[in-house]
Coordinates of C-alpha atoms in Angstrom, one line a residue:
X1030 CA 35.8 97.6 93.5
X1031 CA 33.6 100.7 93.7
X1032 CA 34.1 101.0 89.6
X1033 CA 32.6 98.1 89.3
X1034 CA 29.9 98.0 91.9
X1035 CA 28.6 101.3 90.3
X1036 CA 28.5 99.5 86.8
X1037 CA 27.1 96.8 87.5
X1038 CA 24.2 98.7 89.7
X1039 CA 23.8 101.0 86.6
X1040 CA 23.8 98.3 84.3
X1041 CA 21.2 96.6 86.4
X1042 CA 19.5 100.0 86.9
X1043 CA 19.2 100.1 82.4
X1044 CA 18.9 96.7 82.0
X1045 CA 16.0 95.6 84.7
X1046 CA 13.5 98.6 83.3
X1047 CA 14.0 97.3 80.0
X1048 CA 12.7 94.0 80.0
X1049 CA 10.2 94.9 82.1
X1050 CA 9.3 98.0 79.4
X1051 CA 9.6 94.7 76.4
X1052 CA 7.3 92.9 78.2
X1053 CA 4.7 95.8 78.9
X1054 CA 5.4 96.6 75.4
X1055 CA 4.5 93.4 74.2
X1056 CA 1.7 93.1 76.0
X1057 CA 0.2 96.4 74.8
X1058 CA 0.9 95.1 71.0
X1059 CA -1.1 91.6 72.2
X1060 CA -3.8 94.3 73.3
X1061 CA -4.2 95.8 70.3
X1062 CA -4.1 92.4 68.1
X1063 CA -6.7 91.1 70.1
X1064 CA -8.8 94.0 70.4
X1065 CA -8.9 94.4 65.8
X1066 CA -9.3 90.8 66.1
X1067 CA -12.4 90.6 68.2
X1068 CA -13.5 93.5 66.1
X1069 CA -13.6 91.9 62.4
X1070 CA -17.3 91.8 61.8
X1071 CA -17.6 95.5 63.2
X1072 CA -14.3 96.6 60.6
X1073 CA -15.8 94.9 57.9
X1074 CA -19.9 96.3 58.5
X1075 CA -17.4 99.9 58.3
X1076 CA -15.5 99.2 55.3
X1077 CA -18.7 97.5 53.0
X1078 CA -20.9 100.7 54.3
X1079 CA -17.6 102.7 52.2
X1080 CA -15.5 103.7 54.7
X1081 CA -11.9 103.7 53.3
X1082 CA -9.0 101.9 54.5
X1083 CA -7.6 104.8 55.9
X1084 CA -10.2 106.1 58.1
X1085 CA -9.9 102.6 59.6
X1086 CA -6.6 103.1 60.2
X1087 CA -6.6 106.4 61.8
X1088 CA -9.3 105.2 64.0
X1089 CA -7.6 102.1 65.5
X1090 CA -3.9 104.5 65.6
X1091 CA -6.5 107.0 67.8
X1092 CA -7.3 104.3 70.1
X1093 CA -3.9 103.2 70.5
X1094 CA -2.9 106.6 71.2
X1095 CA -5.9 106.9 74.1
X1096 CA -4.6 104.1 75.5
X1097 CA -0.9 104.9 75.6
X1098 CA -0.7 108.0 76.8
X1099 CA -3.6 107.5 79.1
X1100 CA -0.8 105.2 80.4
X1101 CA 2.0 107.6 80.6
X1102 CA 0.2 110.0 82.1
X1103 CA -0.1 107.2 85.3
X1104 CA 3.2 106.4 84.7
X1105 CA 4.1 110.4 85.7
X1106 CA 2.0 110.3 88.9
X1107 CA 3.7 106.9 90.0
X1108 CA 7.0 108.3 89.0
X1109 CA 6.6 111.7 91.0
X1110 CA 5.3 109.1 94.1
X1111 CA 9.0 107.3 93.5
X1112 CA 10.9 110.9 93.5
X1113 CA 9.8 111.9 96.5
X1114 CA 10.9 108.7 98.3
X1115 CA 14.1 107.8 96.6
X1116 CA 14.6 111.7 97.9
X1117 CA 14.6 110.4 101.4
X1118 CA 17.1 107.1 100.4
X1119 CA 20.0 107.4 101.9
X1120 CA 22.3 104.4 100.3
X1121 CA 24.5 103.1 103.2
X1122 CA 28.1 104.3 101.8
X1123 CA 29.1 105.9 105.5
X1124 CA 28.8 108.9 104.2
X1125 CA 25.5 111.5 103.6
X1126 CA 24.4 111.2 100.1
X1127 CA 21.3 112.9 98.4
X1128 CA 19.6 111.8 94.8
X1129 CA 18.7 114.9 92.9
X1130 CA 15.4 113.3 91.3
X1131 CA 13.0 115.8 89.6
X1132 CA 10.8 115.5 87.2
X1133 CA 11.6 118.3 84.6
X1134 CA 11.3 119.0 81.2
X1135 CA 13.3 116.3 79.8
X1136 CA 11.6 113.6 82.3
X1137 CA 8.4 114.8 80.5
X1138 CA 9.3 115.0 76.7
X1139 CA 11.1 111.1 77.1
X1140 CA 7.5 110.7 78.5
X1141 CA 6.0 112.0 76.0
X1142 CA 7.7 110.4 73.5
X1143 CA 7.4 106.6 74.7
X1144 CA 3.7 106.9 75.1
X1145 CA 3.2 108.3 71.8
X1146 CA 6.2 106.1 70.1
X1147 CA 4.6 103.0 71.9
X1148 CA 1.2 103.7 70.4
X1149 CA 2.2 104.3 67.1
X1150 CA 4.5 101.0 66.4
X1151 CA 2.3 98.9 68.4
X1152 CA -0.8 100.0 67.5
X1153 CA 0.4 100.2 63.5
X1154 CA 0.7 96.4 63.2
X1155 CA -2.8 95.6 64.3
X1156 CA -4.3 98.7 62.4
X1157 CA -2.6 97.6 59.0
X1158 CA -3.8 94.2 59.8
X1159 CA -7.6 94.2 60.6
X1160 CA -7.9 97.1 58.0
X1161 CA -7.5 94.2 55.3
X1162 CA -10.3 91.9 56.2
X1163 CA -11.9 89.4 54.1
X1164 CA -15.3 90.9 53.9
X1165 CA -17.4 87.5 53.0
X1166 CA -15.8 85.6 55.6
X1167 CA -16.2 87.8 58.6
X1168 CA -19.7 89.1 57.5
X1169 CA -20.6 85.5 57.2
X1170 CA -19.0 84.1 60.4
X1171 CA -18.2 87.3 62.8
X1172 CA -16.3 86.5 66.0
X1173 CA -15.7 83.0 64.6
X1174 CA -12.9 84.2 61.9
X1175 CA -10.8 85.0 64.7
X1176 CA -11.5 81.2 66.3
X1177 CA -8.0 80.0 65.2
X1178 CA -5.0 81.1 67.4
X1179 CA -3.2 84.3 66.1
X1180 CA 0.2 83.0 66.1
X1181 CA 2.0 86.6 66.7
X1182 CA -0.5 87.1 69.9
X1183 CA 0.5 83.7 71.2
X1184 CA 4.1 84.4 70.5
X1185 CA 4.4 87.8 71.8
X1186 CA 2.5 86.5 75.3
X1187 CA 5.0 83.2 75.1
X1188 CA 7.8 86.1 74.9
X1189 CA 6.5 88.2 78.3
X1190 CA 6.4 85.0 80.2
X1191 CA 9.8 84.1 78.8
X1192 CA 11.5 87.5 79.9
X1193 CA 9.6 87.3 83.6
X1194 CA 11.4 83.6 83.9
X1195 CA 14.5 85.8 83.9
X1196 CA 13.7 88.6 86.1
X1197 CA 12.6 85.9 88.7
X1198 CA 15.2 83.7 88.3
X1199 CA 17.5 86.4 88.5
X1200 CA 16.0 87.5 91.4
X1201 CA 15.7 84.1 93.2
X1202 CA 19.8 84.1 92.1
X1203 CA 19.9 87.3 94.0
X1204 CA 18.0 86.3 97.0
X1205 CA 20.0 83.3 97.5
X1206 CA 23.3 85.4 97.1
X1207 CA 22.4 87.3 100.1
X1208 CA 21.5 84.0 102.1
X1209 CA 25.1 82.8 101.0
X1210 CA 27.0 85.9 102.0
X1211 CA 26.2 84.9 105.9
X1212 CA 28.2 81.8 105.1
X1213 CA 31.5 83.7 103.7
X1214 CA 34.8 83.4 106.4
X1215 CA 35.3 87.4 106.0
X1216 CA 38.6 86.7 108.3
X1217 CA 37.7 89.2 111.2
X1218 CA 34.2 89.2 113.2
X1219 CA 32.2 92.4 112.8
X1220 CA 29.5 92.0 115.1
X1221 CA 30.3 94.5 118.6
X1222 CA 32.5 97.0 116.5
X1223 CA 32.2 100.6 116.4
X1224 CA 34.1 102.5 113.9
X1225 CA 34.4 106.5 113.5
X1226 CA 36.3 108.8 110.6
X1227 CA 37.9 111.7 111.0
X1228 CA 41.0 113.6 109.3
X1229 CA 43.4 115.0 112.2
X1230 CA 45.4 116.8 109.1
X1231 CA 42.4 118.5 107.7
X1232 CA 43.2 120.6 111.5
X1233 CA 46.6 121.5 110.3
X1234 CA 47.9 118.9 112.0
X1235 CA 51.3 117.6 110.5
X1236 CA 52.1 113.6 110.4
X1237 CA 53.7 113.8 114.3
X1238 CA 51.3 115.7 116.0
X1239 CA 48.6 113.8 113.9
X1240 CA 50.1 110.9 115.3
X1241 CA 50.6 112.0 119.4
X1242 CA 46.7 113.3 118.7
X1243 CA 45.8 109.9 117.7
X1244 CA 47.4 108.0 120.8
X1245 CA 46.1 110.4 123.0
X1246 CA 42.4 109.9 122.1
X1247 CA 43.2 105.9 122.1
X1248 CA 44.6 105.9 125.5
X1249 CA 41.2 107.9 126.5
X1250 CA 39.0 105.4 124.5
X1251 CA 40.4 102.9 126.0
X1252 CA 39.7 104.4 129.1
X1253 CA 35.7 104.0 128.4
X1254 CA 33.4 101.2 130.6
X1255 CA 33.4 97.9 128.8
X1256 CA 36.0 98.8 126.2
X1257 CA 38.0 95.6 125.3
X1258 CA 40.0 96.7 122.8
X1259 CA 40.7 100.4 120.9
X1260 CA 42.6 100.8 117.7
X1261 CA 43.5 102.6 114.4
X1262 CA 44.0 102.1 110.5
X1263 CA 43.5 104.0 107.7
X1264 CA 41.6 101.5 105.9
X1265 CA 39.4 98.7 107.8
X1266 CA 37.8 95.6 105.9
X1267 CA 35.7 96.2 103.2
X1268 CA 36.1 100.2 102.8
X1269 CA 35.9 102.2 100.0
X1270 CA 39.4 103.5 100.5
X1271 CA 41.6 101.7 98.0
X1272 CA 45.5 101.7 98.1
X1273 CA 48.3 99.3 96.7
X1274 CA 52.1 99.8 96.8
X1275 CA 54.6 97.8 94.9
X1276 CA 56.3 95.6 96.9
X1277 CA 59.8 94.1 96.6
X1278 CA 60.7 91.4 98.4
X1279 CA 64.2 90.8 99.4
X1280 CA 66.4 88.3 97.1
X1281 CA 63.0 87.6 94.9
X1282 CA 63.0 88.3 91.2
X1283 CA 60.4 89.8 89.5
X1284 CA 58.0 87.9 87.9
X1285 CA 57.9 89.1 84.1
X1286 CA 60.1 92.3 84.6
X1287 CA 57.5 93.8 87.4
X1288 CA 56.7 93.7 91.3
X1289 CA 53.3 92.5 92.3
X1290 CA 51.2 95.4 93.4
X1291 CA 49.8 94.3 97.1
X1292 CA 46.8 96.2 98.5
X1293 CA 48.1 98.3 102.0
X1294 CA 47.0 99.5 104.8
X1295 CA 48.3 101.5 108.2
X1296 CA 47.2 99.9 111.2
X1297 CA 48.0 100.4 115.5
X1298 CA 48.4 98.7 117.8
X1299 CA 46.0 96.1 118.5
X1300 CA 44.4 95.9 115.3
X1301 CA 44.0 92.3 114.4
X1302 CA 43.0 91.5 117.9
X1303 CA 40.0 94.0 117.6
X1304 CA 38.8 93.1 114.5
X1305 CA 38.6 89.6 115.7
X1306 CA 41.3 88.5 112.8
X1307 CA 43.6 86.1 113.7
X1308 CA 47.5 85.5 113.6
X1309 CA 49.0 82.8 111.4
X1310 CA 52.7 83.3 112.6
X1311 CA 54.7 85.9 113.9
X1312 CA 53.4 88.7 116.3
X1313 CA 50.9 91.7 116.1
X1314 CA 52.0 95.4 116.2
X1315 CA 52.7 97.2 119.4
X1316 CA 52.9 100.1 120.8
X1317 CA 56.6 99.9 120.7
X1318 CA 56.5 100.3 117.2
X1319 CA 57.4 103.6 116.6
X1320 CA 59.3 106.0 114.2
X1321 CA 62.6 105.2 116.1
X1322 CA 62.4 101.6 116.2
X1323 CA 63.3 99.2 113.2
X1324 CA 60.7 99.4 111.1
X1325 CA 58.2 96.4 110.2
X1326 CA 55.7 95.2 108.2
X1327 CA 53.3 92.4 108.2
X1328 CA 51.5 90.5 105.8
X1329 CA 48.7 88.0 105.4
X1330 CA 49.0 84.7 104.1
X1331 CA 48.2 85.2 100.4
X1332 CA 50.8 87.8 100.1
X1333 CA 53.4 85.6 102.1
X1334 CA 52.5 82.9 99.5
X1335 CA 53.1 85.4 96.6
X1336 CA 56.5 87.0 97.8
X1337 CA 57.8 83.6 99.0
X1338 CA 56.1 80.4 98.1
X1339 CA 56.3 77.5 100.2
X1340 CA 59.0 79.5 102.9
X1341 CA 58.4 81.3 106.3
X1342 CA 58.2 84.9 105.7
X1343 CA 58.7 86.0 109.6
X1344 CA 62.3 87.5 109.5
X1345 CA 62.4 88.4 105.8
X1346 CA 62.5 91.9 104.3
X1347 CA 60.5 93.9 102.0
X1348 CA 60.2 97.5 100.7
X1349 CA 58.1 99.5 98.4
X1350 CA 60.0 100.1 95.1
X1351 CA 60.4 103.6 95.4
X1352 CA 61.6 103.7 98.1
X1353 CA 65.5 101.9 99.6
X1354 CA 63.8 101.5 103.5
X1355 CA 63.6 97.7 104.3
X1356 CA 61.1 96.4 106.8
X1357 CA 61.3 93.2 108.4
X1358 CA 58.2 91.0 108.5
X1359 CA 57.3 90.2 112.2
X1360 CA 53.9 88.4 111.7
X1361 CA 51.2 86.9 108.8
X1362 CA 48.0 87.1 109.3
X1363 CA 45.4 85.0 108.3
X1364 CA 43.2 86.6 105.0
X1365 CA 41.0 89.1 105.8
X1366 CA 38.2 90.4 102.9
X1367 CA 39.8 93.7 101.2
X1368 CA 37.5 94.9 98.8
X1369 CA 34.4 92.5 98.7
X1370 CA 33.0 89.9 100.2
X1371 CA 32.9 87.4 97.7
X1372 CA 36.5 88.5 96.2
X1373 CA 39.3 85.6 95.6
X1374 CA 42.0 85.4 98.3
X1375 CA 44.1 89.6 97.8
X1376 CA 47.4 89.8 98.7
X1377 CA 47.4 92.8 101.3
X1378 CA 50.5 94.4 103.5
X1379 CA 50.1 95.8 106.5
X1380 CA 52.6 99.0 108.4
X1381 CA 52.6 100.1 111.7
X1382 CA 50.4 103.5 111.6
X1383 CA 53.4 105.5 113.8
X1384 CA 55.8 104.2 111.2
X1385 CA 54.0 105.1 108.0
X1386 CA 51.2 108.0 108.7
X1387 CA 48.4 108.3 106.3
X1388 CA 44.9 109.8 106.6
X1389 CA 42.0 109.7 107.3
X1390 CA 41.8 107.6 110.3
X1391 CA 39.7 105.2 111.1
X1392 CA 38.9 104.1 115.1
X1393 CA 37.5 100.8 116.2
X1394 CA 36.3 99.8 119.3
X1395 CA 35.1 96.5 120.8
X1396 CA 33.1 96.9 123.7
X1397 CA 29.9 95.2 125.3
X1398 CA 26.9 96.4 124.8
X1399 CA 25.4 97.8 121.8
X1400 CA 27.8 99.0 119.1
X1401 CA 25.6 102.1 118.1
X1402 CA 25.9 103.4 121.5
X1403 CA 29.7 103.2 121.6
X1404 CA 30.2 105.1 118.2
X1405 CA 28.5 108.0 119.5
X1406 CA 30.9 107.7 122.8
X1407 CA 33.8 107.9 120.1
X1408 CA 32.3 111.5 118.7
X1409 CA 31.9 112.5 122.4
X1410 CA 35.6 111.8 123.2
X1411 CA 36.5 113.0 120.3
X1412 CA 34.8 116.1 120.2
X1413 CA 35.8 116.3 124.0
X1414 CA 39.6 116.6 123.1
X1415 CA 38.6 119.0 120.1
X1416 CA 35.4 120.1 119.5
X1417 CA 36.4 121.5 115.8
X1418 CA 37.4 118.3 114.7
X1419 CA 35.1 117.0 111.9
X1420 CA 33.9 113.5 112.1
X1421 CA 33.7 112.3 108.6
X1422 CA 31.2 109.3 109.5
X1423 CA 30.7 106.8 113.0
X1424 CA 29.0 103.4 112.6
X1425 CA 29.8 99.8 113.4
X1426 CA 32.1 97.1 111.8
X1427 CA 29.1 95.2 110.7
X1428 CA 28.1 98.7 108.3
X1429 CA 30.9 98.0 106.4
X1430 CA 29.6 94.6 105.5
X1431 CA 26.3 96.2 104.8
X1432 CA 27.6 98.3 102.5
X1433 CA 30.0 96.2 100.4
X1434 CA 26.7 93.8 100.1
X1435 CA 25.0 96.8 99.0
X1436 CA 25.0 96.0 95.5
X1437 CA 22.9 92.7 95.4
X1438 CA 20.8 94.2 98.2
X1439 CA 19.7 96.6 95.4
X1440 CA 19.9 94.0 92.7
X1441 CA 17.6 92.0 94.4
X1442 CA 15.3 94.1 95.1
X1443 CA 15.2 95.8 91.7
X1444 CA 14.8 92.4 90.0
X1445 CA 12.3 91.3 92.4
X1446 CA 10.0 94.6 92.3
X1447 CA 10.5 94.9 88.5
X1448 CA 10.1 90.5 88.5
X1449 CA 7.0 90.8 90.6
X1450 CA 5.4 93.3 88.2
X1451 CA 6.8 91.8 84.7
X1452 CA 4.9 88.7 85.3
X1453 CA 1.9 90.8 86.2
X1454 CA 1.6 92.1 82.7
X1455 CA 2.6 88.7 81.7
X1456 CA -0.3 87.5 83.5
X1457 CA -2.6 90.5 82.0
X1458 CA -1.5 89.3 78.5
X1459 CA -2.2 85.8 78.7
X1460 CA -5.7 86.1 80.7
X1461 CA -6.6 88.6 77.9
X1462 CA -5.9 86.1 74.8
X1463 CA -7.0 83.3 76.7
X1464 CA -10.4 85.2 77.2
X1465 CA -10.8 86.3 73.5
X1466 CA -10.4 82.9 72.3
X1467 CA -13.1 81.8 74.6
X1468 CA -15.5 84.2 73.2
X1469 CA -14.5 83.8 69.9
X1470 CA -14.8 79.9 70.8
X1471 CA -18.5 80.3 72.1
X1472 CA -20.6 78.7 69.6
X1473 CA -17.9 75.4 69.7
X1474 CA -17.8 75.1 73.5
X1475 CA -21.6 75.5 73.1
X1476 CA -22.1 72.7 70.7
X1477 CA -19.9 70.5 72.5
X1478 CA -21.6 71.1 76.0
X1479 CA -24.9 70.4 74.6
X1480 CA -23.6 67.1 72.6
X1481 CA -22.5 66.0 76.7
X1482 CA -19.1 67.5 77.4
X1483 CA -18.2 67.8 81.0
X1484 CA -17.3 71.1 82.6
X1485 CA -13.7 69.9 83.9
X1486 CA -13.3 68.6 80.4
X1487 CA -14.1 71.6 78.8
X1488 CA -12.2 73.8 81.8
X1489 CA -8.8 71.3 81.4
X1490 CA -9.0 72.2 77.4
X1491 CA -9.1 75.7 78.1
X1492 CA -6.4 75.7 80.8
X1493 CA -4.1 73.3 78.5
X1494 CA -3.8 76.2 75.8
X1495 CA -3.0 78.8 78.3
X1496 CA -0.4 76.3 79.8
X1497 CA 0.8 75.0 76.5
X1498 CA 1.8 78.8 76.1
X1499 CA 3.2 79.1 79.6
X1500 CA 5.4 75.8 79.1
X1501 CA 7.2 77.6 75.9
X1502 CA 7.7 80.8 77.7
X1503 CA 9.3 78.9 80.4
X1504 CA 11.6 76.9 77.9
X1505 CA 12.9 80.0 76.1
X1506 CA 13.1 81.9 79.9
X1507 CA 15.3 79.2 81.2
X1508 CA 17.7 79.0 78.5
X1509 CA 18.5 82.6 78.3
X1510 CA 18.2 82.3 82.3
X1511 CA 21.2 80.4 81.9
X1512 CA 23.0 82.9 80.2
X1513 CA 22.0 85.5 81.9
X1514 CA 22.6 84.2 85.2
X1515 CA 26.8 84.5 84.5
X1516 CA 26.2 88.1 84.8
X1517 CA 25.6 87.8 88.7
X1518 CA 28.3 85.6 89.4
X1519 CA 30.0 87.8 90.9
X1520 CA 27.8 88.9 93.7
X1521 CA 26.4 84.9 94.2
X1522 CA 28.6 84.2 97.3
X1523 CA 29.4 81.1 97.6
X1524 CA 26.0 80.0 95.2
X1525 CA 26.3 78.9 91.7
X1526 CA 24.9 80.9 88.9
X1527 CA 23.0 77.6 88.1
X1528 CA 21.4 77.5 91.5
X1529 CA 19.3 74.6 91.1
X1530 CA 16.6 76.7 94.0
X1531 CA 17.0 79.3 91.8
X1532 CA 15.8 77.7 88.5
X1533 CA 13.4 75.8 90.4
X1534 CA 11.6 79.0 92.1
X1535 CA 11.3 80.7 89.5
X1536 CA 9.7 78.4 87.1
X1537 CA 7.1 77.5 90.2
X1538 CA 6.0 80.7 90.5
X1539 CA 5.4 81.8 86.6
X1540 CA 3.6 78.3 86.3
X1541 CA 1.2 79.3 89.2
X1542 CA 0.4 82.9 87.9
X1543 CA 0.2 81.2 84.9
X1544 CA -2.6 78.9 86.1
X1545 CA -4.4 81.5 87.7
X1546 CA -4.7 83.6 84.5
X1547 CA -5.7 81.0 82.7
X1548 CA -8.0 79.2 84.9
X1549 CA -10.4 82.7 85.4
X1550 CA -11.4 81.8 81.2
X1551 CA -11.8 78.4 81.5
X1552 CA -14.3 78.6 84.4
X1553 CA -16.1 81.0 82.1
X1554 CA -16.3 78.4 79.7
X1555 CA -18.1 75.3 81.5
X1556 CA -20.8 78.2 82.1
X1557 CA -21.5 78.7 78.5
X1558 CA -25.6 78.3 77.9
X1559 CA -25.7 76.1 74.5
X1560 CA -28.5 77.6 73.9
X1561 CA -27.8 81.3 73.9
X1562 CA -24.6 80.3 72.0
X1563 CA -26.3 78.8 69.1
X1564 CA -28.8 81.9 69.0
X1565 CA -26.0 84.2 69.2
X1566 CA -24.5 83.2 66.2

C-alpha cells in the first residue's frame, strides 16, 4: 500500500509538470510563429536590402533565446519561493519528516539547459520559416500575407487546450474522489479517538514485562475523566505497519498447493468496541485472554468467507503454517479498512496482544471531549510511569484516515494548481493568435464595417474562430481524458473514472476561459476605424 501510494504520488509528481511544461512549450513555439509571422514585411525589407538568410536566423534564434531564459530566470526565483515552503511541509505520515529542497548546482544547469533547449527547438522552426519569405508577395501586401490561418499555430493552441481538458478533468476526478471518500463504510468510527506510539522493547523491555507495562498504563488510562474505553494493537486501521501470516485452517485444503496469506494484527482487550467496529458473531477479546489460557483468534468476515465458505467459523481452528499451535476462533468481526480506504473487502486475523506480543504499540482511547487534548493526556501518563520512554507519534483515529487519503489530497491539488495554470498559458496562446489574426485582418474587418457590418456580427465572427479552436481542443482533451482517467481509479472512492460531473466541469470551465480570451480580440475588432484601415494599407 505505501509502494504504491509513493508511485503513484511520484508518477503524478513527473507526469503533472510535464504536461503543463508541453503546454507552456507549445505555447512559446505559437509565440514565436506568430511573432515571424506578423513580422514578414519587416524580414523581407531585411533580406531585399542584402541581408543573408543567416543573419535572419541568428537574429530571430537571439530573440528566442531573450525570451527563454528571461523565463527561467523567473522560473528560479518562483522555485526558491516553493523551497522554502515545501521546507516547512510536513506531510501527515504520524511521524516528523523534512524535504531536503535546495537549489544547487544541478537545479541550476537543468535550468539552464531547458531555457536554452526550449529556445533553440522552438524558436528554430519559426526562424527557418520566416527566413524564406516570398519577397513580392509580402512587400506588396505586408501584414496581409499572414491573413490566412497558420495551421501549425492553430494546432499547437488546439493541443494546450486539449492537455488542460485533462489536467482539469483529472482534477475535477480528484476533487470528487475526496467528496466520495466521506461516503466509504471504513468499518470502525474514527471521530473521538486518540491514538499514541511507543516501543516498550526499545527500553529493554522483554515480551512479559512489555506486556505487564502495557496493562498497567491501560488500567491508568482508563482511569482518566471521560474515558469510555482504552485499548491496544499493534496495528490500527489504515497504518503504515503492514503484516500477513499464512494461515491454515483446520480440515481445509489448500487452494493450488498454498495457504492464503491473511493480513494480522495483535489487539487487547476491548479493541473492537473502541474503534467503534462491530461484532458479526462470536465474542470480543478479554482480559482473561492471557498466555495461560487456550489461545484464540478472531477473524472478520472476509477471512471467515475465505477459510470456510458458507459455514460458521466460531469454534473452528486455525494456525499459522510455521508454526503446530491451534487457536480456536471465538468471534468475526464485521470488515474493517486494512490498508486503504477505497481497497476491496482484505481478509485480516486478529490475536489476543497477551497471547502473541509484537511491537510497537499502539494506544486508543475514546473519550469526550476533544481528541487532541486526550492524546497529549496519553504522553503525560505515559511519560508519568516512565519518563525515558520514547513516544514514537500521538494523534487521533481520524489522522489515520487523513493520512491514507493523503495521496489524492496531493493529487488533487497538484492537478488543480498545475490545471489552473496550464489553461492559463492555454488562454495566453489563444488570445495571442486570435489577436494577430485580427491585425493581420484589419483592412477586411475594415472594408466590411464600412460596406454596413454590425459590431456583434463582426465580434460573433471573431469569437467563432477562437471557439472553433477551443471546440477541437476539447474533443481531443476528452478522449484522452477518458484514458487517462483509469489511472485514478484507484483513489475515486466510490466515483467512476467517467464521472459524468467530472467531464462536465471540466469542459465548462476551458469553454469559459476560452471565451474570455477570445472575446478581448473580437471587441477590438467592431472598433476598427474603416478609414484608418484602408490608409494603413
Amino acid at each position: 500500500a505505501v509502494d504504491g501510494a509513493v508511485t503513484g504520488v511520484s508518477l503524478g509528481l513527473l507526469v503533472v509538470p510535464g504536461l503543463v511544461l508541453l503546454i507552456a512549450c507549445a505555447n512559446l513555439a505559437t509565440l514565436f510563429l506568430t511573432r515571424a509571422a506578423g513580422r514578414r514585411r519587416e524580414i523581407a525589407v531585411r533580406m531585399a536590402l542584402g541581408a543573408s538568410r543567416g543573419q535572419v536566423i541568428r537574429q530571430l534564434l537571439a530573440e528566442s533565446m531573450v525570451l527563454s531564459i528571461g523565463g527561467g530566470l523567473v522560473g528560479l526565483l518562483v522555485c526558491a519561493w516553493l523551497a522554502s515552503v515545501l521546507v516547512r511541509f510536513q506531510p501527515p505520515v504520524g511521524i516528523p519528516l523534512s524535504l531536503d529542497v535546495v537549489i544547487d548546482w544541478r537545479v541550476l544547469l537543468f535550468t539552464g539547459l531547458v531555457a536554452i533547449g526550449t529556445g533553440v527547438v522552438f524558436g528554430l522552426v519559426p526562424a527557418l520559416r520566416a527566413s524564406r519569405p516570398d519577397l513580392h508577395a509580402d512587400l506588396r501586401e505586408g501584414s496581409r500575407g499572414s491573413a490566412a490561418r497558420s495551421r501549425l499555430r492553430s494546432g499547437l493552441v488546439a493541443l494546450q487546450l486539449a492537455v488542460s481538458v485533462i489536467l482539469l478533468v483529472g482534477s475535477a476526478l480528484s476533487l470528487r474522489g475526496l467528496q466520495g471518500a466521506a461516503a466509504v463504510d471504513l468499518g470502525f468510527e474514527p471521530g473521538g479517538a486518540a491514538t499514541m506510539m511507543f516501543d516498550p522493547q526499545q527500553q529493554g523491555l522483554d515480551g512479559p514485562r512489555s506486556q505487564a507495562f502495557i496493562k498497567q498504563l491501560i488500567e491508568r488510562l482508563r482511569g482518566l475523566p471521560g474515558v469510555s474505553s482504552v485499548t491496544a494493537t499493534t496495528r490500527p486501521p489504515l497504518n503504515l505497519n503492514v503484516g500477513t501470516t499464512e494461515v491454515v485452517a483446520e480440515g481445509a485444503e489448500p487452494r493450488g498447493g498454498h495457504h492464503p496469506e491473511i493480513q494480522r494484527a495483535q489487539v487487547a482487550s476491548d479493541y473492537f468496541k473502541t474503534i467503534g467496529a462491530s461484532l458479526a458473531a462470536g465474542r470480543e477479546f478479554s482480559d482473561q485472554d492471557q498466555p495461560d489460557q487456550p489461545q484464540v483468534v478472531m477473524v472478520n468476515e472476509t477471512a471467515a468467507a475465505l477459510l470456510w465458505p458458507g459455514q460458521d467459523p466460531v469454534g473452528r481452528r486455525i494456525s499459522n503454517k510455521a508454526s503446530a499451535n491451534w487457536r480456536e476462533v471465538v468471534g468475526v468481526v464485521r470488515d474493517i479498512k486494512v490498508m486503504t480506504v477505497g481497497e476491496k473487502p482484505t481478509a485480516q486475523i486478529f490475536f489476543p496482544l497477551y497471547q502473541s506480543f509484537d511491537s510497537p504499540i499502539v494506544v486508543i482511547a475514546r473519550a469526550t471531549g476533544s481528541p487532541a487534548t486526550l492524546a497529549t493526556a496519553l504522553r503525560n501518563t505515559l511519560k508519568s510511569m516512565d519518563g525515558s520512554m520514547p513516544v514514537m507519534s500521538t494523534g487521533t483515529l481520524a489522522d489515520q484516515v487523513s493520512t491514507a487519503l493523503f495521496p489524492v489530497r496531493l493529487a488533487a491539488m497538484l492537478l488543480t494548481v498545475l490545471g489552473a495554470a496550464g489553461l492559463a498559458i492555454a488562454a495566453v496562446g489563444l488570445y495571442g493568435i486570435i489577436a494577430q489574426g485580427v491585425v493581420a485582418r484589419t483592412r477586411e474587418l475594415g472594408i466590411r464595417i464600412a460596406l454596413g457590418a454590425e459590431p456583434s456580427a463582426v465580434r460573433s465572427m471573431v469569437l467563432r474562430e477562437g471557439m472553433v479552436l477551443a471546440g477541437i481542443g476539447l474533443a481531443v482533451g476528452l478522449a484522452l481524458s477518458a484514458l487517462a482517467s483509469r489511472a485514478l481509479a484507484t483513489w475515486l472512492y466510490g466515483v467512476s473514472p467517467y464521472d459524468p460531473v467530472a467531464f462536465l466541469a471540466g469542459p465548462v470551465v476551458l469553454v469559459a476561459v476560452a471565451a474570455a480570451a477570445s472575446l478581448i480580440p473580437a471587441r477590438r475588432a467592431t472598433r476598427v476605424d474603416p478609414v484608418t484601415a484602408l490608409r494603413a494599407e
